Tab-separated table of C-alpha atoms in Angstrom:
chain	number	residue	atom	x	y	z
A	1	UNK	CA	-7.734	13.495	10.108
A	2	UNK	CA	-10.895	13.301	12.037
A	3	UNK	CA	-12.878	11.323	9.462
A	4	UNK	CA	-9.237	9.200	8.209
A	5	UNK	CA	-9.613	8.775	12.405
A	6	UNK	CA	-12.900	7.491	12.554
A	7	UNK	CA	-12.769	5.595	9.915
A	8	UNK	CA	-10.005	3.755	11.495
A	9	UNK	CA	-12.083	3.082	14.510
A	10	UNK	CA	-14.632	1.611	12.780
A	11	UNK	CA	-12.667	-0.778	10.576
A	12	UNK	CA	-10.661	-1.750	13.511
A	13	UNK	CA	-13.884	-2.602	15.673
A	14	UNK	CA	-14.951	-4.648	12.904
A	15	UNK	CA	-12.282	-6.735	12.354
A	16	UNK	CA	-11.979	-7.423	15.842
A	17	UNK	CA	-15.987	-8.480	16.160
A	18	UNK	CA	-14.832	-10.186	13.000
A	19	UNK	CA	-11.591	-12.469	14.722
A	20	UNK	CA	-14.036	-12.751	17.925
A	21	UNK	CA	-16.700	-14.584	16.140
A	22	UNK	CA	-14.366	-16.770	13.782
A	23	UNK	CA	-11.645	-17.744	16.660
A	24	UNK	CA	-15.229	-19.213	18.536
A	25	UNK	CA	-16.534	-20.801	15.298
A	26	UNK	CA	-13.115	-21.889	14.487
A	27	UNK	CA	-12.790	-23.319	18.318
A	28	UNK	CA	-16.420	-25.027	18.131
A	29	UNK	CA	-16.148	-26.918	14.810
A	30	UNK	CA	-12.678	-28.073	15.901
A	31	UNK	CA	-14.374	-29.456	19.715
A	32	UNK	CA	-17.370	-30.834	17.406
A	33	UNK	CA	-15.583	-32.668	14.760
A	34	UNK	CA	-13.286	-33.883	16.961
A	35	UNK	CA	-16.163	-35.361	19.020
A	36	UNK	CA	-17.545	-37.098	15.812
A	37	UNK	CA	-13.984	-38.229	14.952
A	38	UNK	CA	-13.842	-40.315	17.902
A	39	UNK	CA	-17.425	-41.527	18.395
A	40	UNK	CA	-16.177	-43.011	14.274
A	41	UNK	CA	-13.553	-44.626	15.864
A	42	UNK	CA	-15.489	-46.209	18.994
A	43	UNK	CA	-17.484	-47.220	16.710
A	44	UNK	CA	-15.267	-48.685	13.880
A	45	UNK	CA	-13.805	-50.265	17.584
A	46	UNK	CA	-17.211	-51.615	19.172
A	47	UNK	CA	-18.078	-53.394	15.200
A	48	UNK	CA	-14.638	-54.893	14.834
A	49	UNK	CA	-14.628	-55.937	18.623
A	50	UNK	CA	-18.210	-57.791	17.913
A	51	UNK	CA	-17.253	-59.290	14.689
A	52	UNK	CA	-14.272	-60.946	16.095
A	53	UNK	CA	-16.186	-61.552	19.118
A	54	UNK	CA	-18.763	-63.404	16.942
A	55	UNK	CA	-16.449	-66.308	15.993
A	56	UNK	CA	-15.510	-67.092	19.631
A	57	UNK	CA	-16.893	-70.312	21.125
A	58	UNK	CA	-16.226	-73.363	23.236
A	59	UNK	CA	-15.335	-76.722	21.656
A	60	UNK	CA	-13.814	-79.666	23.584
A	61	UNK	CA	-13.329	-77.564	27.067
A	62	UNK	CA	-11.333	-75.501	24.667
A	63	UNK	CA	-12.411	-71.601	23.170
A	64	UNK	CA	-11.602	-71.619	19.582
A	65	UNK	CA	-12.148	-68.936	16.709
A	66	UNK	CA	-14.782	-71.000	14.342
A	67	UNK	CA	-13.670	-68.393	10.808
A	68	UNK	CA	-10.359	-66.283	11.060
A	69	UNK	CA	-8.382	-66.727	7.832
A	70	UNK	CA	-7.440	-63.050	7.393
A	71	UNK	CA	-3.690	-61.962	8.728
A	72	UNK	CA	-4.902	-58.657	8.387
A	73	UNK	CA	-7.055	-58.981	11.502
A	74	UNK	CA	-4.549	-60.705	13.294
A	75	UNK	CA	-2.649	-57.382	13.153
A	76	UNK	CA	-5.786	-55.367	14.348
A	77	UNK	CA	-8.112	-58.225	16.931
A	78	UNK	CA	-6.583	-60.198	19.522
A	79	UNK	CA	-8.471	-62.859	21.571
A	80	UNK	CA	-7.324	-63.982	25.192
A	81	UNK	CA	-8.454	-66.746	26.604
A	82	UNK	CA	-8.519	-67.728	30.218
A	83	UNK	CA	-4.758	-64.706	30.165
A	84	UNK	CA	-3.621	-66.974	27.330
A	85	UNK	CA	-3.498	-65.247	23.260
A	86	UNK	CA	-5.229	-67.793	21.618
A	87	UNK	CA	-5.654	-65.493	18.249
A	88	UNK	CA	-3.660	-62.224	16.939
A	89	UNK	CA	0.096	-60.884	16.787
A	90	UNK	CA	0.287	-58.592	19.846
A	91	UNK	CA	3.107	-55.967	18.184
A	92	UNK	CA	5.906	-55.257	21.467
A	93	UNK	CA	5.015	-51.746	21.474
A	94	UNK	CA	1.173	-52.758	22.573
A	95	UNK	CA	2.393	-55.785	24.724
A	96	UNK	CA	1.596	-54.713	28.185
A	97	UNK	CA	-1.387	-52.440	27.523
A	98	UNK	CA	-2.882	-55.320	25.624
A	99	UNK	CA	-2.250	-57.995	28.456
A	100	UNK	CA	-3.713	-55.157	31.256
A	101	UNK	CA	-6.924	-55.293	29.516
A	102	UNK	CA	-6.611	-58.873	28.579
A	103	UNK	CA	-6.312	-59.466	32.586
A	104	UNK	CA	-8.971	-56.659	33.133
A	105	UNK	CA	-12.098	-58.675	32.903
A	106	UNK	CA	-14.619	-55.729	32.133
A	107	UNK	CA	-15.218	-53.557	28.803
A	108	UNK	CA	-12.897	-50.508	28.340
A	109	UNK	CA	-10.572	-48.474	26.100
A	110	UNK	CA	-7.294	-47.309	26.328
A	111	UNK	CA	-5.179	-45.151	24.165
A	112	UNK	CA	-1.372	-46.009	23.254
A	113	UNK	CA	0.426	-43.939	20.707
A	114	UNK	CA	-1.605	-42.862	17.742
A	115	UNK	CA	-3.726	-46.070	18.454
A	116	UNK	CA	-7.799	-46.419	20.016
A	117	UNK	CA	-7.469	-49.924	22.226
A	118	UNK	CA	-11.111	-51.319	23.294
A	119	UNK	CA	-11.305	-54.780	24.889
A	120	UNK	CA	-14.347	-56.491	25.302
A	121	UNK	CA	-15.272	-59.765	26.911
A	122	UNK	CA	-17.417	-62.629	25.425
A	123	UNK	CA	-19.600	-64.568	27.651
A	124	UNK	CA	-18.504	-67.955	27.043
A	125	UNK	CA	-19.381	-70.292	30.301
A	126	UNK	CA	-16.377	-71.416	32.394
A	127	UNK	CA	-13.642	-69.439	30.768
A	128	UNK	CA	-12.457	-65.664	30.586
A	129	UNK	CA	-12.407	-64.541	27.288
A	130	UNK	CA	-11.314	-61.396	26.452
A	131	UNK	CA	-11.227	-59.595	23.113
A	132	UNK	CA	-9.134	-56.819	21.827
A	133	UNK	CA	-8.693	-54.993	18.947
A	134	UNK	CA	-6.984	-51.756	17.550
A	135	UNK	CA	-8.383	-48.841	15.485
A	136	UNK	CA	-5.556	-46.615	13.701
A	137	UNK	CA	-5.900	-42.627	14.362
A	138	UNK	CA	-3.467	-41.242	12.143
A	139	UNK	CA	-6.319	-41.093	9.482
A	140	UNK	CA	-9.052	-38.780	12.038
A	141	UNK	CA	-6.033	-36.959	13.640
A	142	UNK	CA	-5.266	-35.857	9.721
A	143	UNK	CA	-8.431	-34.886	9.043
A	144	UNK	CA	-8.551	-33.175	11.797
A	145	UNK	CA	-5.527	-31.067	10.813
A	146	UNK	CA	-6.994	-30.428	7.588
A	147	UNK	CA	-10.212	-29.315	8.751
A	148	UNK	CA	-8.464	-26.916	11.245
A	149	UNK	CA	-6.019	-25.374	8.746
A	150	UNK	CA	-9.293	-25.142	5.821
A	151	UNK	CA	-11.180	-23.265	9.225
A	152	UNK	CA	-7.705	-20.929	9.892
A	153	UNK	CA	-7.662	-19.820	6.247
A	154	UNK	CA	-11.280	-19.183	5.985
A	155	UNK	CA	-11.281	-17.688	9.360
A	156	UNK	CA	-8.695	-15.312	7.510
A	157	UNK	CA	-10.010	-14.786	4.534
A	158	UNK	CA	-13.246	-13.810	6.390
A	159	UNK	CA	-11.874	-11.114	8.599
A	160	UNK	CA	-10.043	-9.271	5.448
A	161	UNK	CA	-13.522	-9.601	3.398
A	162	UNK	CA	-14.731	-7.816	6.899
A	163	UNK	CA	-12.205	-5.498	6.994
A	164	UNK	CA	-12.770	-4.680	3.826
A	165	UNK	CA	-16.214	-3.861	3.475
A	166	UNK	CA	-16.144	-2.197	5.935
A	167	UNK	CA	-13.835	0.478	4.851
A	168	UNK	CA	-15.779	0.443	1.825
A	169	UNK	CA	-19.442	1.609	3.453
A	170	UNK	CA	-18.019	3.268	5.701
A	171	UNK	CA	-15.818	5.191	3.204
A	172	UNK	CA	-18.934	5.463	1.227
A	173	UNK	CA	-20.787	6.722	4.097
A	174	UNK	CA	-18.293	9.601	5.307
A	175	UNK	CA	-18.518	10.524	1.997
A	176	UNK	CA	-22.195	11.439	1.739
A	177	UNK	CA	-21.651	13.202	4.522
A	178	UNK	CA	-18.704	15.703	4.045
A	179	UNK	CA	-20.220	16.424	0.558
A	180	UNK	CA	-23.406	17.064	2.921
A	181	UNK	CA	-21.644	19.334	5.391
A	182	UNK	CA	-19.513	21.175	2.820
A	183	UNK	CA	-22.840	22.057	0.747
A	184	UNK	CA	-24.185	23.285	4.043
A	185	UNK	CA	-21.029	25.475	4.742
A	186	UNK	CA	-20.977	26.796	1.181
A	187	UNK	CA	-24.065	27.951	0.965
A	188	UNK	CA	-24.359	29.208	4.761
A	189	UNK	CA	-21.567	31.252	3.329
A	190	UNK	CA	-22.891	32.183	-0.208
A	191	UNK	CA	-26.491	31.399	-0.647
A	192	UNK	CA	-27.794	30.980	3.180
A	193	UNK	CA	-31.504	30.474	1.226
A	194	UNK	CA	-30.456	26.677	0.163
A	195	UNK	CA	-31.997	23.952	1.204
A	196	UNK	CA	-31.573	19.931	1.678
A	197	UNK	CA	-35.687	19.050	1.600
A	198	UNK	CA	-35.280	15.953	2.127
A	199	UNK	CA	-38.796	15.398	3.344
A	200	UNK	CA	-39.528	13.138	6.137
A	201	UNK	CA	-36.241	11.480	7.100
A	202	UNK	CA	-36.227	7.598	6.607
A	203	UNK	CA	-32.193	7.087	7.725
A	204	UNK	CA	-29.395	8.377	8.951
A	205	UNK	CA	-28.867	11.129	6.139
A	206	UNK	CA	-32.212	12.091	6.224
A	207	UNK	CA	-31.459	13.027	9.658
A	208	UNK	CA	-28.783	14.937	9.190
A	209	UNK	CA	-30.431	16.473	6.300
A	210	UNK	CA	-32.970	17.657	8.184
A	211	UNK	CA	-30.862	18.697	11.028
A	212	UNK	CA	-28.295	20.587	8.647
A	213	UNK	CA	-31.476	22.562	7.552
A	214	UNK	CA	-32.177	23.802	10.767
A	215	UNK	CA	-29.266	24.839	11.358
A	216	UNK	CA	-28.972	27.026	7.344
A	217	UNK	CA	-32.063	28.056	8.941
A	218	UNK	CA	-30.468	29.705	12.037
A	219	UNK	CA	-27.629	30.931	9.698
A	220	UNK	CA	-29.968	32.983	7.456
A	221	UNK	CA	-31.851	34.527	10.828
A	222	UNK	CA	-28.490	35.074	11.912
A	223	UNK	CA	-27.399	37.065	9.076
A	224	UNK	CA	-30.365	38.955	8.067
A	225	UNK	CA	-30.913	40.113	12.314
A	226	UNK	CA	-27.328	41.199	11.224
A	227	UNK	CA	-27.875	42.993	8.582
A	228	UNK	CA	-30.928	44.778	10.131
A	229	UNK	CA	-29.158	45.931	12.957
A	230	UNK	CA	-26.373	46.586	11.466
A	231	UNK	CA	-28.559	49.167	8.944
A	232	UNK	CA	-30.450	50.196	12.436
A	233	UNK	CA	-26.612	50.809	14.013
A	234	UNK	CA	-25.399	53.251	11.056
A	235	UNK	CA	-28.486	55.317	10.496
A	236	UNK	CA	-28.164	56.115	14.504
A	237	UNK	CA	-24.594	56.934	14.566
A	238	UNK	CA	-25.779	58.972	11.190
A	239	UNK	CA	-28.055	61.612	12.900
A	240	UNK	CA	-25.603	63.063	15.833
A	241	UNK	CA	-22.872	62.824	12.833
A	242	UNK	CA	-25.229	64.021	10.588
A	243	UNK	CA	-26.495	67.429	13.167
A	244	UNK	CA	-22.806	67.887	14.029
A	245	UNK	CA	-22.328	68.508	9.949
A	246	UNK	CA	-24.816	70.798	9.650
A	247	UNK	CA	-23.772	72.501	12.698
A	248	UNK	CA	-20.551	73.155	11.450
A	249	UNK	CA	-21.425	74.566	7.954
A	250	UNK	CA	-24.046	77.456	9.149
A	251	UNK	CA	-21.563	78.330	11.628
A	252	UNK	CA	-18.664	78.389	8.268
A	253	UNK	CA	-22.353	80.443	5.879
A	254	UNK	CA	-22.694	82.954	8.928
A	255	UNK	CA	-19.029	83.569	10.072
A	256	UNK	CA	-19.931	82.934	13.952
A	257	UNK	CA	-18.706	80.231	15.865
A	258	UNK	CA	-19.829	76.903	15.978
A	259	UNK	CA	-22.322	76.804	19.090
A	260	UNK	CA	-20.489	74.963	21.984
A	261	UNK	CA	-23.843	73.102	23.680
A	262	UNK	CA	-25.058	71.476	20.671
A	263	UNK	CA	-21.669	70.014	19.780
A	264	UNK	CA	-20.881	68.621	23.292
A	265	UNK	CA	-24.900	66.700	23.461
A	266	UNK	CA	-24.123	65.549	20.025
A	267	UNK	CA	-20.445	64.181	20.867
A	268	UNK	CA	-21.938	62.767	23.681
A	269	UNK	CA	-25.221	61.042	21.957
A	270	UNK	CA	-22.169	59.915	19.681
A	271	UNK	CA	-19.845	58.357	23.151
A	272	UNK	CA	-22.949	57.251	25.456
A	273	UNK	CA	-23.835	55.085	21.716
A	274	UNK	CA	-20.324	53.681	20.999
A	275	UNK	CA	-19.669	52.688	24.376
A	276	UNK	CA	-22.811	51.139	24.918
A	277	UNK	CA	-22.666	49.017	21.490
A	278	UNK	CA	-18.870	48.288	23.549
A	279	UNK	CA	-20.356	47.034	26.888
A	280	UNK	CA	-22.354	44.692	25.235
A	281	UNK	CA	-20.494	43.881	22.921
A	282	UNK	CA	-17.416	43.099	25.609
A	283	UNK	CA	-20.284	41.520	28.119
A	284	UNK	CA	-21.372	39.005	25.094
A	285	UNK	CA	-17.656	37.751	24.546
A	286	UNK	CA	-17.212	37.358	27.908
A	287	UNK	CA	-20.409	35.141	29.180
A	288	UNK	CA	-21.743	34.489	26.453
A	289	UNK	CA	-24.778	35.893	26.899
A	290	UNK	CA	-26.982	37.593	24.361
A	291	UNK	CA	-27.194	41.030	24.119
A	292	UNK	CA	-30.053	42.919	21.719
A	293	UNK	CA	-27.670	46.247	19.975
A	294	UNK	CA	-30.457	47.627	18.437
A	295	UNK	CA	-32.463	47.645	21.480
A	296	UNK	CA	-29.404	49.189	23.353
A	297	UNK	CA	-28.305	51.254	20.762
A	298	UNK	CA	-31.943	52.879	20.813
A	299	UNK	CA	-31.877	53.284	24.461
A	300	UNK	CA	-28.387	55.612	24.198
A	301	UNK	CA	-29.204	57.771	21.427
A	302	UNK	CA	-33.528	58.105	21.031
A	303	UNK	CA	-35.025	60.392	23.166
A	304	UNK	CA	-32.726	62.984	23.058
A	305	UNK	CA	-34.056	66.250	20.885
A	306	UNK	CA	-31.372	67.800	18.698
A	307	UNK	CA	-31.895	72.166	18.882
A	308	UNK	CA	-30.022	73.369	15.593
A	309	UNK	CA	-29.347	77.279	15.738
A	310	UNK	CA	-30.217	78.959	12.561
A	311	UNK	CA	-28.815	83.008	12.258
A	312	UNK	CA	-31.304	85.483	12.372
A	313	UNK	CA	-30.968	87.179	9.395
A	314	UNK	CA	-29.878	91.018	8.880
């Protein structure tokens, strides 16, 4: 459960980071594309206005166009001279805005519906001449929408791919860690002498292997200390029991009563040893401290001479 939770957190974090990065890239790319398309539309408007202005001239005190046989051009370019339309057909929906640009007398742009209007002044002495052109923005907007849709699709696929890769990578990494932990636990129980021995750590798994080796070494030392302590405690407790048994057997063979002082002395030794061991164990459990039970047992038991009274021969 803990491993699964960790894996989910890593994958979720990766997805959030990937989502943030993709969102930033999509916004930046859309803004840049909008600026590029806007610049292209303005460039096309200026180019179209310059082409029309090059054909405007004055003849006989009148402003005329030297060349304009294109009906298509009449729908996207209009020439105003002294406030009067002299060339082109202005759509009714744009008439008010086009006349406003023509009366302004200065270069400027305006956006009406899905069209970009660009006004350019033509310098002709004694006349106020303005060329207004329009550029349809629909193809540019369509291109932006398609680009945004494609970016969102690719971004979504990138997020899914990042989440999937993160899931696989974390799963593989945690599988190695789980296997190493299981091996270390099994070795600690059954083969405390086994070690990973991965050498000098080169990555996180090397560090983990070295840490587990140190842990196994401590477990091995603890088990060895426990075995030695158990052997010594058993030896120390067996001594007074042996004396008691010998006293009882001698009394049984001789027909005399068991010496009370000797029995009580050995019982006291046993009681003192057991009390000391229990007190040390409780202190270790309550306070989390360590106690050398071997020294405590020796201190409680050792140093007392055992006198065995042998019956006199008749």
